Coordinates of C-alpha atoms in Angstrom, one line a residue:
M1 CA 30.9 -74.6 -67.4
P2 CA 32.0 -72.5 -70.4
R3 CA 34.3 -74.0 -72.9
R4 CA 37.9 -72.7 -72.7
H5 CA 39.8 -72.4 -75.9
Q6 CA 43.4 -72.9 -75.3
R7 CA 45.8 -70.8 -77.2
R8 CA 47.9 -73.7 -78.4
S9 CA 44.8 -75.1 -80.2
Q10 CA 45.1 -72.2 -82.7
R11 CA 48.6 -73.1 -83.8
H12 CA 49.4 -75.3 -86.7
P13 CA 51.7 -78.3 -85.7
A14 CA 53.9 -77.9 -88.8
W15 CA 56.5 -75.8 -86.9
M16 CA 56.7 -78.6 -84.3
L17 CA 57.3 -81.3 -86.8
G18 CA 59.7 -79.0 -88.8
A19 CA 61.9 -78.3 -85.8
G20 CA 62.0 -82.0 -84.9
T21 CA 62.8 -82.9 -88.5
A22 CA 65.6 -80.3 -88.6
L23 CA 67.2 -81.9 -85.5
W24 CA 66.9 -85.3 -87.2
L25 CA 68.6 -84.1 -90.4
L26 CA 71.3 -82.5 -88.4
E27 CA 72.0 -85.8 -86.7
I28 CA 72.2 -87.6 -90.1
A29 CA 74.5 -85.0 -91.5
A30 CA 76.8 -85.4 -88.5
I31 CA 77.0 -89.1 -88.9
L32 CA 77.7 -88.9 -92.6
Y33 CA 80.3 -86.3 -92.1
W34 CA 82.1 -88.5 -89.6
H35 CA 81.9 -91.7 -91.6
L36 CA 82.8 -90.2 -95.0
G37 CA 86.3 -89.1 -94.3
A38 CA 86.2 -86.6 -91.5
A39 CA 87.0 -89.1 -88.9
S40 CA 90.4 -89.0 -87.2
P41 CA 92.4 -91.8 -85.6
D42 CA 92.8 -89.5 -82.7
A43 CA 90.9 -91.1 -79.7
L44 CA 89.9 -87.8 -78.2
Y45 CA 88.4 -86.6 -81.5
E46 CA 86.5 -89.8 -81.9
W47 CA 85.1 -89.5 -78.4
Q48 CA 83.9 -86.0 -79.2
N49 CA 82.2 -87.1 -82.4
W50 CA 80.3 -89.8 -80.5
A51 CA 79.3 -87.3 -77.8
V52 CA 77.8 -85.0 -80.5
I53 CA 75.8 -87.8 -82.0
V54 CA 74.5 -89.0 -78.7
V55 CA 73.4 -85.5 -77.7
L56 CA 71.7 -85.1 -81.1
H57 CA 70.0 -88.4 -80.6
L58 CA 68.7 -87.4 -77.1
L59 CA 67.5 -84.0 -78.4
T60 CA 65.6 -85.5 -81.3
A61 CA 64.0 -88.2 -79.2
T62 CA 63.0 -85.6 -76.4
W63 CA 61.6 -83.2 -78.9
F64 CA 59.4 -85.8 -80.7
G65 CA 58.4 -87.3 -77.3
L66 CA 57.1 -83.9 -76.1
M67 CA 55.6 -82.6 -79.3
W68 CA 54.0 -85.7 -80.7
P69 CA 51.1 -85.9 -78.2
K70 CA 50.3 -82.2 -78.9
V71 CA 50.3 -82.8 -82.6
L72 CA 47.8 -85.7 -82.1
R73 CA 45.5 -83.5 -80.0
W74 CA 45.6 -80.5 -82.2
R75 CA 42.4 -79.5 -83.9
R76 CA 41.8 -76.4 -86.1
R77 CA 39.3 -74.1 -84.5
S78 CA 36.3 -73.7 -86.8
S79 CA 35.8 -70.1 -85.8
L80 CA 38.0 -67.4 -84.2
R81 CA 35.0 -65.7 -82.6
V82 CA 34.4 -66.1 -78.9
S83 CA 31.9 -68.7 -78.0
P84 CA 28.6 -67.5 -76.3
E85 CA 29.6 -69.3 -73.1
V86 CA 32.9 -67.5 -72.8
R87 CA 31.2 -64.2 -73.6
A88 CA 28.5 -64.8 -70.9
E89 CA 31.2 -65.6 -68.4
R90 CA 33.1 -62.4 -69.2
E91 CA 29.9 -60.4 -68.8
R92 CA 29.2 -62.1 -65.4
I93 CA 32.7 -61.3 -64.1
A94 CA 32.4 -57.7 -65.2
Q95 CA 29.0 -57.3 -63.6
D96 CA 30.2 -59.0 -60.3
L97 CA 33.2 -56.6 -60.2
H98 CA 30.9 -53.6 -60.8
D99 CA 28.4 -54.7 -58.1
G100 CA 31.0 -55.7 -55.6
A101 CA 34.4 -54.0 -55.5
G102 CA 33.3 -51.3 -57.9
S103 CA 30.4 -50.1 -55.7
H104 CA 32.6 -50.0 -52.6
L105 CA 35.3 -48.0 -54.4
S106 CA 32.7 -45.6 -55.7
G107 CA 31.5 -45.1 -52.2
A108 CA 35.1 -44.4 -51.1
L109 CA 35.5 -41.8 -53.8
A110 CA 32.2 -40.2 -52.8
L111 CA 33.4 -39.9 -49.2
L112 CA 36.6 -38.3 -50.3
E113 CA 34.7 -35.7 -52.3
T114 CA 32.9 -34.4 -49.2
P115 CA 34.2 -31.1 -47.6
Q116 CA 35.6 -32.9 -44.6
P117 CA 36.2 -36.6 -45.6
N118 CA 36.1 -39.2 -42.8
L119 CA 39.3 -41.2 -43.5
A120 CA 38.1 -44.0 -41.3
Q121 CA 35.0 -44.5 -43.4
V122 CA 37.1 -44.3 -46.6
R123 CA 39.4 -47.0 -45.2
H124 CA 36.4 -49.2 -44.4
A125 CA 35.0 -48.8 -47.9
V126 CA 38.4 -49.8 -49.4
E127 CA 38.6 -52.8 -47.1
H128 CA 35.2 -54.0 -48.2
A129 CA 36.3 -53.5 -51.8
M130 CA 39.3 -55.7 -51.2
F131 CA 37.1 -58.2 -49.5
A132 CA 34.7 -58.3 -52.5
L133 CA 37.6 -58.6 -54.9
R134 CA 39.1 -61.6 -53.0
V135 CA 35.7 -63.3 -53.0
E136 CA 35.5 -62.9 -56.8
M137 CA 39.1 -64.2 -57.3
E138 CA 38.3 -67.3 -55.2
A139 CA 35.1 -67.8 -57.2
L140 CA 37.2 -68.0 -60.4
D141 CA 39.6 -70.5 -58.8
D142 CA 37.0 -73.0 -57.8
A143 CA 33.8 -72.6 -59.8
D144 CA 32.2 -75.8 -58.5
A145 CA 32.6 -75.1 -54.7
S146 CA 29.6 -75.5 -52.5
L147 CA 27.9 -72.6 -50.8
I148 CA 29.0 -73.8 -47.4
E149 CA 32.6 -73.9 -48.6
R150 CA 32.3 -70.3 -50.0
L151 CA 30.8 -69.0 -46.9
A152 CA 33.5 -70.6 -44.7
S153 CA 36.1 -68.9 -46.8
M154 CA 34.3 -65.6 -46.4
R155 CA 34.1 -66.1 -42.6
W156 CA 37.9 -66.5 -42.4
R157 CA 38.5 -63.3 -44.4
L158 CA 35.8 -61.4 -42.6
Q159 CA 37.0 -62.1 -39.1
P160 CA 39.7 -59.4 -38.9
L161 CA 37.1 -56.8 -40.0
L162 CA 34.7 -58.0 -37.4
S163 CA 37.3 -57.9 -34.6
E164 CA 38.3 -54.4 -35.6
R165 CA 34.7 -53.2 -35.3
G166 CA 34.0 -55.1 -32.1
M167 CA 31.3 -57.3 -33.7
V168 CA 30.7 -60.9 -32.8
M169 CA 29.7 -63.4 -35.5
Q170 CA 27.0 -66.0 -34.9
W171 CA 27.6 -68.8 -37.4
N172 CA 24.9 -71.4 -38.0
M173 CA 25.6 -74.0 -40.7
P174 CA 24.3 -77.6 -41.3
M175 CA 26.2 -80.2 -39.3
D176 CA 25.5 -83.1 -41.8
E177 CA 28.6 -84.8 -43.2
A178 CA 27.1 -84.7 -46.7
D179 CA 27.4 -81.2 -48.2
T180 CA 24.3 -80.8 -50.4
S181 CA 24.2 -77.0 -50.4
P182 CA 23.9 -75.2 -53.8
R183 CA 26.9 -75.3 -56.1
A184 CA 28.1 -73.8 -59.4
E185 CA 26.2 -70.7 -60.5
K186 CA 23.5 -70.9 -57.8
G187 CA 26.0 -71.3 -55.0
L188 CA 28.1 -68.5 -56.6
Q189 CA 25.3 -66.0 -56.8
L190 CA 24.2 -66.8 -53.2
A191 CA 27.7 -66.3 -52.0
F192 CA 28.0 -62.9 -53.7
L193 CA 24.6 -61.9 -52.2
A194 CA 25.8 -63.0 -48.7
Q195 CA 29.0 -61.0 -49.2
E196 CA 27.1 -57.9 -50.0
A197 CA 24.8 -58.3 -47.0
M198 CA 27.8 -58.9 -44.7
S199 CA 29.6 -55.8 -46.0
N200 CA 26.5 -53.7 -45.5
A201 CA 26.2 -54.8 -41.9
L202 CA 29.8 -54.1 -41.1
Q203 CA 29.9 -50.8 -42.9
H204 CA 26.5 -49.2 -42.0
S205 CA 24.7 -51.1 -39.2
K206 CA 26.8 -49.9 -36.2
G207 CA 25.7 -53.2 -34.5
T208 CA 27.5 -55.5 -32.1
S209 CA 26.6 -58.9 -33.7
L210 CA 26.3 -60.4 -37.2
R211 CA 24.4 -63.6 -37.8
V212 CA 25.0 -65.8 -40.8
E213 CA 22.7 -68.8 -41.1
L214 CA 22.3 -71.4 -43.8
Q215 CA 19.8 -74.2 -43.2
P216 CA 18.0 -76.8 -45.4
V217 CA 14.2 -76.6 -45.2
P218 CA 11.7 -79.3 -46.1
V219 CA 11.5 -80.7 -49.7
G220 CA 15.1 -79.9 -50.5
S221 CA 14.9 -76.1 -50.3
W222 CA 17.5 -73.9 -48.6
T223 CA 17.3 -70.7 -46.5
L224 CA 20.1 -68.2 -46.2
E225 CA 20.0 -65.4 -43.7
V226 CA 22.4 -62.5 -42.9
A227 CA 21.2 -60.4 -40.0
D228 CA 22.6 -57.7 -37.7
D229 CA 21.4 -56.0 -34.5
G230 CA 22.3 -52.5 -35.7
C231 CA 20.5 -49.2 -36.3
G232 CA 18.5 -50.4 -39.3
M233 CA 18.5 -49.1 -42.9
E234 CA 16.4 -46.0 -42.3
D235 CA 18.9 -44.6 -39.8
A236 CA 22.1 -45.7 -41.5
P237 CA 23.8 -43.0 -43.7
V238 CA 24.8 -44.2 -47.1
P239 CA 27.1 -42.2 -49.5
R240 CA 25.3 -41.0 -52.6
A241 CA 27.5 -43.3 -54.8
G242 CA 26.3 -46.3 -52.8
R243 CA 22.6 -45.6 -53.4
S244 CA 20.5 -47.5 -55.9
Q245 CA 18.2 -45.9 -58.4
S246 CA 15.3 -46.7 -56.0
G247 CA 17.0 -44.6 -53.3
R248 CA 17.1 -47.4 -50.8
G249 CA 20.9 -47.9 -51.2
W250 CA 23.0 -50.7 -49.7
G251 CA 22.9 -52.6 -53.0
V252 CA 19.4 -54.0 -52.3
D253 CA 18.5 -54.0 -56.0
G254 CA 21.6 -55.9 -56.8
M255 CA 20.9 -58.6 -54.1
R256 CA 17.4 -58.9 -55.3
A257 CA 18.5 -59.3 -58.9
R258 CA 21.0 -62.1 -57.9
A259 CA 18.2 -63.9 -56.2
Q260 CA 15.9 -63.6 -59.2
R261 CA 18.6 -64.8 -61.5
I262 CA 18.7 -68.2 -59.8
G263 CA 14.9 -68.5 -59.1
A264 CA 15.2 -67.7 -55.4
Q265 CA 12.9 -65.6 -53.2
F266 CA 14.4 -62.5 -51.7
A267 CA 13.1 -60.7 -48.6
L268 CA 14.5 -57.8 -46.5
E269 CA 13.4 -56.8 -43.0
S270 CA 14.7 -53.7 -41.4
S271 CA 13.4 -51.3 -38.7
P272 CA 15.0 -48.4 -36.8
G273 CA 17.0 -49.6 -33.8
R274 CA 16.2 -53.3 -34.4
G275 CA 18.7 -54.2 -37.2
T276 CA 18.4 -55.7 -40.6
C277 CA 17.8 -59.2 -41.9
V278 CA 18.4 -60.3 -45.5
R279 CA 16.6 -63.6 -46.2
V280 CA 16.9 -65.7 -49.4
V281 CA 14.9 -68.9 -49.9
V282 CA 16.1 -71.2 -52.7
P283 CA 13.3 -73.7 -53.8
A284 CA 14.2 -77.2 -54.5
D285 CA 13.2 -76.9 -58.2
A286 CA 15.8 -74.0 -58.5
I287 CA 18.6 -76.2 -57.1
S288 CA 17.9 -79.3 -59.2

């Protein structure tokens, strides 16, 4: 996990101690003022003086109590430059936004630029952009979640889109109590890959079912499959903005790159009228 530099670590604690010292000196001044002749025999005036001193006591004690632990933890940062870990995390987030929500929004814009834009397709593209954005936000909230947990969250968010398109989901996950599925960066990249494959199936396949399967295979490896029974890639129209440089479209290059990034094997099977299957095999040595 990248180191996170907290903003308060850059601040010098002198102002904290200075403010507390000022309260303490104000308290001493009030006591001296009262005892050196400003006191009055009037009972009400005496009660007010005591009230002021008690309040100052409480303020001073509270301030030192809150600030002293921060003063003890304070360390001057050796460099104001961003650490390599933070820079790498920023680049990853930017790339994920570009490959996910950004690509779907680009597709929506391409559809709007046609002579007679299909508003239903535009709406679907925007829905998938929002879906990808929510997946990224959840990834930031829980960076150490397992792949099973991430896929379960996707299933919950994807169900309304499936129902709207009349598609049925087949969900096959391990039933073991111990969740040993990939976590951290490997689980995150696999989740993004699955999200892209699901979005492609919903947006382009014109199928009636979507199968998502994650199963452990011998020697500690894992296999992830996302498959549909639709028209296949060759028969599915893709907006120009959604095509990759290889011309295959559907973000295949991005999915393959994610698999390679974590040492996994990527395969894609698609034929006209028989649907598409995205398969990723994560070897045991890539998980350890």
